[in-house]
């Protein structure tokens, strides 16, 4: 495909009809990107190199280990033998080395046998402190570092990075590089699901989980990535008797779900600095009476906006998506949960899945019931902004086909790869910026000052 039809759609007719609802129409970016096939980096690429040394730990990654950010789960893989489960760690300004003991897991999938996958929760850390940690003790130790977040509190500044549907193509590498080079300096990644895309390979070639782990290590070993599951993590194959969904993912990635009284790693919450982050599962049951429903029903009332003003929800499949890809896939979950999102004034919802970028107005569509027929999204200042950021750059390529005309609730959309940052300044203000990969590291392509829905329920202005 040599070119894509790009339209700037400011739909005057529709605008006039609905001017009571929407003063500003949405815009489709006129940025023209040359669409090339997105291809995975070959197995022998520099970013996939195994670290030298016998049984050297690889694919090192960390995530938050508890509800408040005083624990970190460290994970790594050794290939030659099980090796040690121990993590040695010490604060930057301290000579005292502590040790924590983790556990080991392995799995088989098709004809693939995993390496030795280690997970270790290190806890009772001090807030706002740089720690070094060492894994691979006994054979080839490797040392990394991370900084714990400040204590949970209402005016703590904190910067989250947003990356979705990353995969391991050349574009994925560019996305990760841009995230690393972004002068805004994200401190923690909120990952929106679809990690390695190993399931796109014959026999779900699980070596592609290993290559992904080695590729992303340069970020995942140094700052927590908060995991949301996507459809490419489901990764099951009943035709060969692999009936357990999420098997490779479950062995490789751990999340602190028990700390938020969840019964499943696919939905959970954490608090970090001034944010309360709820992670939902698009691919687990969410209907009434299901475990996820019951958990979320209890979770929302627990959110304390005096302690954590910012309420952020992550999910894979977007509810408000105006691309002709995965269209309406998020609809059934929206029907179940949207009224809670409005009632509890969620600030922003980040989703992935659609390989493009889109930001909505603050809208809700919750008036409908089976007899009244009222089913239009309406402007609603208590509603979240919905952002689709499935544009990490995986091998499936960009989603370029958009519904026309652009619906009015869609504030901005563009089919480009990129990442975003959500930079919390204090309890009332957060600066959000989306960066497309074609621009310089500091260039923003879509920005918005978020005003907190609990502390400053005023209409925001945006610029693109
Ligand atoms: C798994 O099977 C594929 C296809 O038959 C083959 O190419 C690959 O080498 C096998 N891998 C292992 C680890 O046996
Ligand atoms: C990936 O990006 C890094 C950092 O920009 C670069 O050093 C490396 O050569 C890239 N690798 C590939 C295969 O594109
Ligand atoms: C990690 O340890 C802390 C402190 O004991 C605990 O609260 C948390 O639940 C643990 N996390 C995991 C994933 O085991
Ligand atoms: C909410 O958090 C604030 C600040 O930490 C605290 O003083 C208050 O007691 C909490 N409210 C509830 C209902 O727990
Ligand atoms: C875009 O998607 C629509 C709806 O699925 C389809 O009818 C149309 O052919 C697609 N256009 C292109 C250029 O692929
Ligand atoms: C919160 O941050 C915004 C943006 O930096 C600033 O304009 C505002 O004055 C801050 N509010 C307080 C109370 O400091
Ligand atoms: Fe997806």
Coordinates of C-alpha atoms in Angstrom, one line a residue, residues 45-300:
X45 CA 19.4 -8.3 16.0
X46 CA 21.5 -6.3 18.4
X47 CA 18.6 -5.7 20.8
X48 CA 18.0 -9.5 21.2
X49 CA 21.6 -10.4 22.1
X50 CA 21.9 -12.6 25.2
X51 CA 24.1 -11.1 27.9
X52 CA 27.6 -12.8 28.0
X53 CA 28.6 -15.3 30.7
X54 CA 27.4 -18.7 32.0
X55 CA 23.8 -18.6 33.0
X56 CA 23.7 -14.9 32.9
X57 CA 20.3 -13.5 33.9
X58 CA 18.3 -12.0 31.0
X59 CA 14.9 -10.4 30.3
X60 CA 15.1 -8.6 33.6
X61 CA 11.9 -6.7 34.4
X62 CA 10.3 -5.1 37.4
X63 CA 6.8 -4.1 38.4
X64 CA 5.2 -2.8 41.5
X65 CA 4.9 -5.5 44.2
X66 CA 2.3 -4.1 46.6
X67 CA -0.5 -1.6 46.9
X68 CA 1.5 1.5 47.7
X69 CA 4.9 1.2 46.0
X70 CA 7.1 -0.1 48.8
X71 CA 7.7 -3.4 47.1
X72 CA 9.0 -4.4 43.7
X73 CA 8.7 -7.7 41.9
X74 CA 12.0 -8.5 40.1
X75 CA 11.8 -11.1 37.3
X76 CA 14.5 -12.6 35.2
X77 CA 15.3 -15.7 33.1
X78 CA 18.4 -17.9 33.2
X79 CA 19.0 -20.3 30.3
X80 CA 21.7 -22.8 31.3
X81 CA 20.5 -24.0 34.7
X82 CA 18.0 -22.9 37.4
X83 CA 20.7 -20.9 39.3
X84 CA 19.9 -18.7 42.3
X85 CA 16.5 -17.3 43.2
X86 CA 18.0 -14.6 45.3
X87 CA 18.0 -10.9 44.7
X88 CA 20.6 -8.8 46.5
X89 CA 19.6 -5.1 46.9
X90 CA 20.8 -2.0 48.6
X91 CA 19.9 1.7 48.8
X92 CA 22.1 4.1 47.0
X93 CA 23.3 5.7 50.2
X94 CA 23.6 2.6 52.2
X95 CA 26.3 -0.1 52.6
X96 CA 23.8 -2.6 53.9
X97 CA 23.0 -5.3 51.4
X98 CA 19.7 -7.2 51.8
X99 CA 18.7 -10.4 50.2
X100 CA 15.3 -11.6 49.2
X101 CA 14.4 -15.1 48.0
X102 CA 12.1 -15.6 45.1
X103 CA 10.8 -18.7 43.2
X104 CA 11.3 -20.4 40.0
X105 CA 8.9 -21.5 37.2
X106 CA 9.2 -23.2 33.8
X107 CA 6.7 -24.1 31.2
X108 CA 6.4 -25.9 27.8
X109 CA 4.4 -24.7 24.9
X110 CA 4.3 -26.6 21.6
X111 CA 7.8 -27.9 21.2
X112 CA 9.3 -24.9 23.2
X113 CA 10.7 -25.3 26.7
X114 CA 11.2 -22.1 28.6
X115 CA 14.3 -21.1 30.4
X116 CA 14.3 -20.8 34.2
X117 CA 11.9 -17.9 35.0
X118 CA 12.6 -16.3 38.4
X119 CA 10.3 -13.9 40.3
X120 CA 11.2 -12.3 43.6
X121 CA 9.3 -9.7 45.6
X122 CA 11.5 -7.3 47.5
X123 CA 9.6 -5.3 50.1
X124 CA 9.8 -2.8 52.9
X125 CA 11.7 -0.4 50.7
X126 CA 12.0 3.3 51.5
X127 CA 10.0 5.7 49.4
X128 CA 11.7 8.0 46.9
X129 CA 15.0 6.1 47.1
X130 CA 17.3 4.8 44.4
X131 CA 18.1 1.1 44.9
X132 CA 20.6 -1.2 43.2
X133 CA 19.8 -4.8 42.8
X134 CA 21.8 -7.8 41.7
X135 CA 20.5 -11.0 40.1
X136 CA 22.3 -14.1 38.7
X137 CA 24.2 -14.6 42.0
X138 CA 26.6 -17.5 41.9
X139 CA 27.3 -17.5 38.2
X140 CA 27.2 -14.2 36.2
X141 CA 25.7 -11.5 38.4
X142 CA 24.2 -8.4 36.8
X143 CA 23.3 -5.2 38.6
X144 CA 20.5 -2.9 37.8
X145 CA 18.7 0.0 39.6
X146 CA 15.3 1.6 40.1
X147 CA 13.9 4.5 42.1
X148 CA 10.9 3.9 44.4
X149 CA 8.0 6.4 44.1
X150 CA 7.3 9.0 46.7
X151 CA 4.9 8.2 49.4
X152 CA 1.3 8.1 48.2
X153 CA -0.2 11.5 48.7
X154 CA -2.3 14.1 47.0
X155 CA 0.2 16.6 45.6
X156 CA 3.1 14.3 44.7
X157 CA 4.2 15.0 41.1
X158 CA 4.8 11.8 39.1
X159 CA 5.2 11.0 35.4
X160 CA 3.8 7.9 33.8
X161 CA 4.7 6.7 30.3
X162 CA 2.0 5.1 28.1
X163 CA 2.9 2.4 25.7
X164 CA 0.6 -0.1 24.1
X165 CA 0.8 -3.0 21.6
X166 CA 4.6 -2.8 21.5
X167 CA 5.7 -6.0 19.8
X168 CA 9.3 -6.3 18.5
X169 CA 9.4 -4.7 15.1
X170 CA 11.8 -2.0 14.0
X171 CA 9.0 0.5 14.8
X172 CA 8.7 -1.0 18.3
X173 CA 12.4 -0.2 18.8
X174 CA 11.9 3.3 17.7
X175 CA 8.9 3.8 20.0
X176 CA 11.0 2.5 23.0
X177 CA 13.9 4.7 22.0
X178 CA 11.6 7.8 21.8
X179 CA 10.1 7.0 25.2
X180 CA 13.6 6.7 26.7
X181 CA 14.8 9.9 25.0
X182 CA 11.7 11.9 25.8
X183 CA 12.8 14.9 28.0
X184 CA 9.7 14.5 30.1
X185 CA 11.3 11.3 31.6
X186 CA 8.5 8.9 32.4
X187 CA 9.2 7.1 35.8
X188 CA 6.8 4.1 35.3
X189 CA 5.2 2.7 32.2
X190 CA 1.5 1.9 32.1
X191 CA 1.5 -0.8 29.5
X192 CA -1.8 -1.3 27.7
X193 CA -1.5 -4.9 26.6
X194 CA -0.2 -7.0 23.7
X195 CA 3.5 -7.6 24.5
X196 CA 5.5 -9.9 22.3
X197 CA 3.1 -11.1 19.5
X198 CA 4.8 -14.5 19.8
X199 CA 1.4 -16.0 19.0
X200 CA 1.6 -14.6 15.4
X201 CA 4.4 -17.1 14.7
X202 CA 4.1 -20.7 13.6
X203 CA 3.6 -22.8 16.8
X204 CA 3.4 -19.5 18.7
X205 CA 7.2 -19.6 18.6
X206 CA 7.8 -18.7 22.2
X207 CA 11.4 -17.8 21.5
X208 CA 9.8 -14.5 20.6
X209 CA 8.8 -14.0 24.2
X210 CA 12.4 -14.3 25.1
X211 CA 13.6 -11.9 22.4
X212 CA 10.9 -9.4 23.6
X213 CA 12.2 -9.7 27.1
X214 CA 15.7 -9.0 26.1
X215 CA 14.7 -6.1 23.8
X216 CA 12.7 -4.3 26.5
X217 CA 15.1 -5.0 29.3
X218 CA 16.8 -1.7 28.8
X219 CA 13.7 0.0 30.2
X220 CA 11.8 -2.8 32.1
X221 CA 14.9 -3.5 34.3
X222 CA 15.1 0.1 35.5
X223 CA 11.5 1.2 35.9
X224 CA 8.3 -0.6 36.7
X225 CA 6.0 -1.6 33.8
X226 CA 2.4 -1.9 35.0
X227 CA 0.9 -4.8 33.0
X228 CA -2.5 -4.9 31.4
X229 CA -3.3 -8.1 29.4
X230 CA -4.2 -7.9 25.7
X231 CA -5.6 -10.5 23.3
X232 CA -2.1 -11.6 22.2
X233 CA -1.4 -12.7 25.8
X234 CA -4.3 -15.2 25.6
X235 CA -2.0 -17.4 23.6
X236 CA -3.7 -20.7 23.8
X237 CA -3.9 -23.6 21.4
X238 CA -6.7 -26.1 22.1
X239 CA -5.9 -27.9 18.8
X240 CA -2.8 -29.3 20.4
X241 CA -4.3 -29.6 23.9
X242 CA -2.9 -26.3 25.2
X243 CA -6.2 -25.3 26.9
X244 CA -4.8 -22.9 29.4
X245 CA -5.2 -19.3 28.3
X246 CA -2.4 -16.8 29.2
X247 CA 0.0 -19.6 30.0
X248 CA 3.3 -18.0 28.7
X249 CA 2.2 -14.6 30.1
X250 CA 1.3 -16.1 33.5
X251 CA 4.7 -17.7 33.8
X252 CA 6.7 -14.7 32.8
X253 CA 4.8 -11.7 34.3
X254 CA 3.7 -11.2 37.8
X255 CA 1.4 -8.5 39.2
X256 CA 0.5 -7.6 42.8
X257 CA -3.2 -8.5 42.4
X258 CA -3.6 -9.9 45.9
X259 CA -2.7 -6.6 47.4
X260 CA -5.9 -5.1 46.0
X261 CA -8.1 -8.1 47.1
X262 CA -8.4 -9.2 43.5
X263 CA -8.7 -13.0 42.8
X264 CA -7.0 -12.8 39.4
X265 CA -3.8 -11.3 38.0
X266 CA -5.8 -9.9 35.1
X267 CA -7.6 -7.2 37.1
X268 CA -6.1 -5.3 40.1
X269 CA -5.2 -1.9 41.3
X270 CA -2.2 0.0 42.7
X271 CA -1.6 3.4 44.2
X272 CA 1.5 5.2 43.0
X273 CA 2.4 8.7 44.1
X274 CA -0.9 10.7 43.6
X275 CA -2.6 8.2 41.3
X276 CA -4.9 5.3 41.9
X277 CA -4.6 3.0 38.9
X278 CA -7.2 0.3 38.1
X279 CA -6.3 -2.3 35.6
X280 CA -9.1 -4.2 33.9
X281 CA -9.3 -7.3 31.8
X282 CA -10.9 -7.2 28.4
X283 CA -10.6 -10.9 28.1
X284 CA -11.9 -12.2 31.4
X285 CA -15.6 -12.3 32.2
X286 CA -16.9 -8.9 33.3
X287 CA -20.7 -9.4 33.4
X288 CA -22.8 -9.0 36.5
X289 CA -21.8 -11.4 39.3
X290 CA -18.5 -12.3 37.7
X291 CA -15.4 -12.0 39.9
X292 CA -14.2 -9.0 38.0
X293 CA -17.5 -7.2 38.3
X294 CA -17.7 -7.9 42.0
X295 CA -14.2 -6.7 42.5
X296 CA -14.7 -3.5 40.6
X297 CA -17.9 -2.8 42.4
X298 CA -16.0 -2.9 45.7
X299 CA -12.9 -1.2 44.3
X300 CA -14.4 2.1 43.2

